[in-house]
Short mmCIF file of C-alpha atoms in Angstrom, two decimals:
data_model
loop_
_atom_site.label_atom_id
_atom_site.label_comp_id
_atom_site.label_asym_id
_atom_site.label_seq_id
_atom_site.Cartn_x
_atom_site.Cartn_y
_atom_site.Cartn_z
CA UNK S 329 46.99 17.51 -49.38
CA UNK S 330 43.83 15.96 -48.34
CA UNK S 331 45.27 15.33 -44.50
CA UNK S 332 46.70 18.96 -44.75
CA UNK S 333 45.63 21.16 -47.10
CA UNK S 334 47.83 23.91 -46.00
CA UNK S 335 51.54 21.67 -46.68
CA UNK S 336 53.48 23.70 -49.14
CA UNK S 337 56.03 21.45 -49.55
CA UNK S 338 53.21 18.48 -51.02
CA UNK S 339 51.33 21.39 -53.25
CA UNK S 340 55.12 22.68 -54.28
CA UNK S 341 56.47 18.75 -55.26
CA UNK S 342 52.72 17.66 -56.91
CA UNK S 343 53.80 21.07 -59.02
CA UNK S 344 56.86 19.82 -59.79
CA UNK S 345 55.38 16.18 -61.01
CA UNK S 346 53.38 18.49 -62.93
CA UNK S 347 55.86 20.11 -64.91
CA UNK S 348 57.39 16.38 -65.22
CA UNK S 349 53.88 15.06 -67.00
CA UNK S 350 53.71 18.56 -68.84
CA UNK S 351 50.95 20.06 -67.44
CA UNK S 352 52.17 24.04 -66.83
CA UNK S 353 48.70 24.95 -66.00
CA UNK S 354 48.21 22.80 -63.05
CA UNK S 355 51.73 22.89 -61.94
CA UNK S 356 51.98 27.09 -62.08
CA UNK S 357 48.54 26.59 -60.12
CA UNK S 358 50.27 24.39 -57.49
CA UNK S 359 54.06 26.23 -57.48
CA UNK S 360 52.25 29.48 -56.93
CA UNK S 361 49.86 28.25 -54.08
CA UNK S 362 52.79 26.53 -52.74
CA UNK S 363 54.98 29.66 -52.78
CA UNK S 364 51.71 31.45 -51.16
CA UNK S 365 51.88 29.25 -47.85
CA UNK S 366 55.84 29.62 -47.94
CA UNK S 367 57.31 32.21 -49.76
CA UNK S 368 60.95 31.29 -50.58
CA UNK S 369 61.12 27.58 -51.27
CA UNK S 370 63.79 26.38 -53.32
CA UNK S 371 64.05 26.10 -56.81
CA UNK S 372 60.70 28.12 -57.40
CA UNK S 373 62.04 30.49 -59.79
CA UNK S 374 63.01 27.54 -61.89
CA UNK S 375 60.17 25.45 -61.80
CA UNK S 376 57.86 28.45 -62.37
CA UNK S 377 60.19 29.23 -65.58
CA UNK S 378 59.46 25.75 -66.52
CA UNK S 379 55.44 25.83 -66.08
CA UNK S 380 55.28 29.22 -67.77
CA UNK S 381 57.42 27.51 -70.56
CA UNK S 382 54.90 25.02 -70.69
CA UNK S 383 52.15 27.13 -71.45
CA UNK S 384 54.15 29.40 -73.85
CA UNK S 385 54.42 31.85 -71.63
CA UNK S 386 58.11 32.54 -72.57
CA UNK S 387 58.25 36.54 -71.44
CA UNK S 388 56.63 35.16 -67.71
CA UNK S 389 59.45 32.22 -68.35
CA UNK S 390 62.48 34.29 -68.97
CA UNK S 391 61.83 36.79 -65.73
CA UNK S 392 62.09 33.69 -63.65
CA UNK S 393 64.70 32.04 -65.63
CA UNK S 394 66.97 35.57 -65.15
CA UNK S 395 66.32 35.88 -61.43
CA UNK S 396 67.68 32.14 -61.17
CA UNK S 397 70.52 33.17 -62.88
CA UNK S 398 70.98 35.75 -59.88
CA UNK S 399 70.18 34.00 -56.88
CA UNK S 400 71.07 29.90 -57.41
CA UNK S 401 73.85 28.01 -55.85
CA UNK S 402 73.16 24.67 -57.03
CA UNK S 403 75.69 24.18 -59.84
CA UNK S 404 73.14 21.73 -61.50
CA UNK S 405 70.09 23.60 -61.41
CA UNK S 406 72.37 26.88 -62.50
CA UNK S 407 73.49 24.79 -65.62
CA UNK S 408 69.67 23.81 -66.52
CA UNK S 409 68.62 27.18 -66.12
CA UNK S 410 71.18 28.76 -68.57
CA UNK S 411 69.94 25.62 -71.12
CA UNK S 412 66.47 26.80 -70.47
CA UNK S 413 67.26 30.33 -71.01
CA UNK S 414 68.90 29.19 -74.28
CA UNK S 415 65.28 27.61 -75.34
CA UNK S 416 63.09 30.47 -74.32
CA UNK S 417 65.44 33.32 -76.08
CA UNK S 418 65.26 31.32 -79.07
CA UNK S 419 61.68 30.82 -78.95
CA UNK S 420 61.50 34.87 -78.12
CA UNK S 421 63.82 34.69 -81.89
CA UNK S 422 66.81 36.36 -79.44
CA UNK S 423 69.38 34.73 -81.42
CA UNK S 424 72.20 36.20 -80.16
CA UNK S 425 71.47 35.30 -76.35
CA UNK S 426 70.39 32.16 -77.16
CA UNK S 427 74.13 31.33 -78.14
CA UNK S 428 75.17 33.60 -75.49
CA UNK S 429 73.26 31.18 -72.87
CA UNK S 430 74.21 27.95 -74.48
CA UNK S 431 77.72 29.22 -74.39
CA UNK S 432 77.44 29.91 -70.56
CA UNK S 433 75.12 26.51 -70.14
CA UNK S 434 78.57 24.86 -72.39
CA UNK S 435 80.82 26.31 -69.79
CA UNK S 436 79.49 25.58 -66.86
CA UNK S 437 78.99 21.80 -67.89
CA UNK S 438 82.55 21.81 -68.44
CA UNK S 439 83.94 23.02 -65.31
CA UNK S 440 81.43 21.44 -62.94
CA UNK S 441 83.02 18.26 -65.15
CA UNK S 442 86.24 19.26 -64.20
CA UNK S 443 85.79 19.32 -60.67
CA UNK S 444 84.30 15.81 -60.83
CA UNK S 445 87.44 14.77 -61.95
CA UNK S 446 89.45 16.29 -59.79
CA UNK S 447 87.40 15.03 -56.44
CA UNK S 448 87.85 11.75 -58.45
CA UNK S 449 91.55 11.87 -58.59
CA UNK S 450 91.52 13.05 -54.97
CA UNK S 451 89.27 9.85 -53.96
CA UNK S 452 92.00 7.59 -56.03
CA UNK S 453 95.03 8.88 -54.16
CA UNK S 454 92.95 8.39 -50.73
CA UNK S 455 92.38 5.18 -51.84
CA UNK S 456 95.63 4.28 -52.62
CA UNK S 457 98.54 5.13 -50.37
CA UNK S 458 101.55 3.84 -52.58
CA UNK S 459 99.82 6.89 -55.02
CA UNK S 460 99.27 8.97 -52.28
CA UNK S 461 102.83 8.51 -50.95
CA UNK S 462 105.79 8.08 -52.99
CA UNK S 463 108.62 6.11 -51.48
CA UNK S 464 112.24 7.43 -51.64
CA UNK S 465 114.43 4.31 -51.37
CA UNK S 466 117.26 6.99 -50.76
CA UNK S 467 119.13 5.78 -54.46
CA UNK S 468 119.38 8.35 -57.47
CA UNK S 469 118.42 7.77 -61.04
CA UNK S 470 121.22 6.61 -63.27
#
């Protein structure tokens, strides 16, 4: 930032390592400028939710956290965000969609799981051809 004061992408990541050492004022400081100088980068929503959480901001934290839930793709970040969700409506004492969003974190886990192990069993068979292709010898069972 000292070359280039005006790179979002270094304000948006020190952010990030901000939220990683826990310090949601300085990294809601940097997300925001960040998001300033380039409106749209990814994961803001998130790692906004996550400074705001930080500062026990959990209303601020739950509007970002909710507008993830809308606009993510990334299966990983979509499961963290439901987990977070699950924190902040618990904090908010929003029992029931606190289990609601651990439910939905639960099941999202689980099938993002699933297709791990299916692109695993995939791999296997392309790794193995006597798997991938059975052999028919042309005699029947007895």
């Amino acid at each position: 930032m000292e070359i280039n004061p005006f790179n979002a992408l270094a304000r948006y990541k020190l952010g990030i390592l901000a939220i990683e050492r826990g310090d949601g004022a300085g990294a809601k400081e940097l997300v925001e400028a960040a998001l300033k100088l380039k409106p749209g980068l990814r994961h803001a929503d998130y790692n906004l939710a996550r400074a705001e959480m930080l500062l026990g901001q959990d209303e601020n934290a739950l509007k970002h956290l909710l507008q993830v839930t809308t606009t993510e793709n990334d299966p990983e970040v979509l499961q963290q965000t439901w987990f977070q969700l699950s924190i902040v409506y618990r904090r908010l004492h929003r029992m029931t969609e606190a289990q609601q969003a651990i439910a939905t974190f639960q099941r999202l886990k689980s099938e993002e799981a699933e297709k791990s192990q299916e692109q695993l069993k995939r791999f296997k068979v392309q790794q193995d051809p006597e798997v991938a292709q059975p052999t028919d010898t042309g005699s029947k069972p007895e």
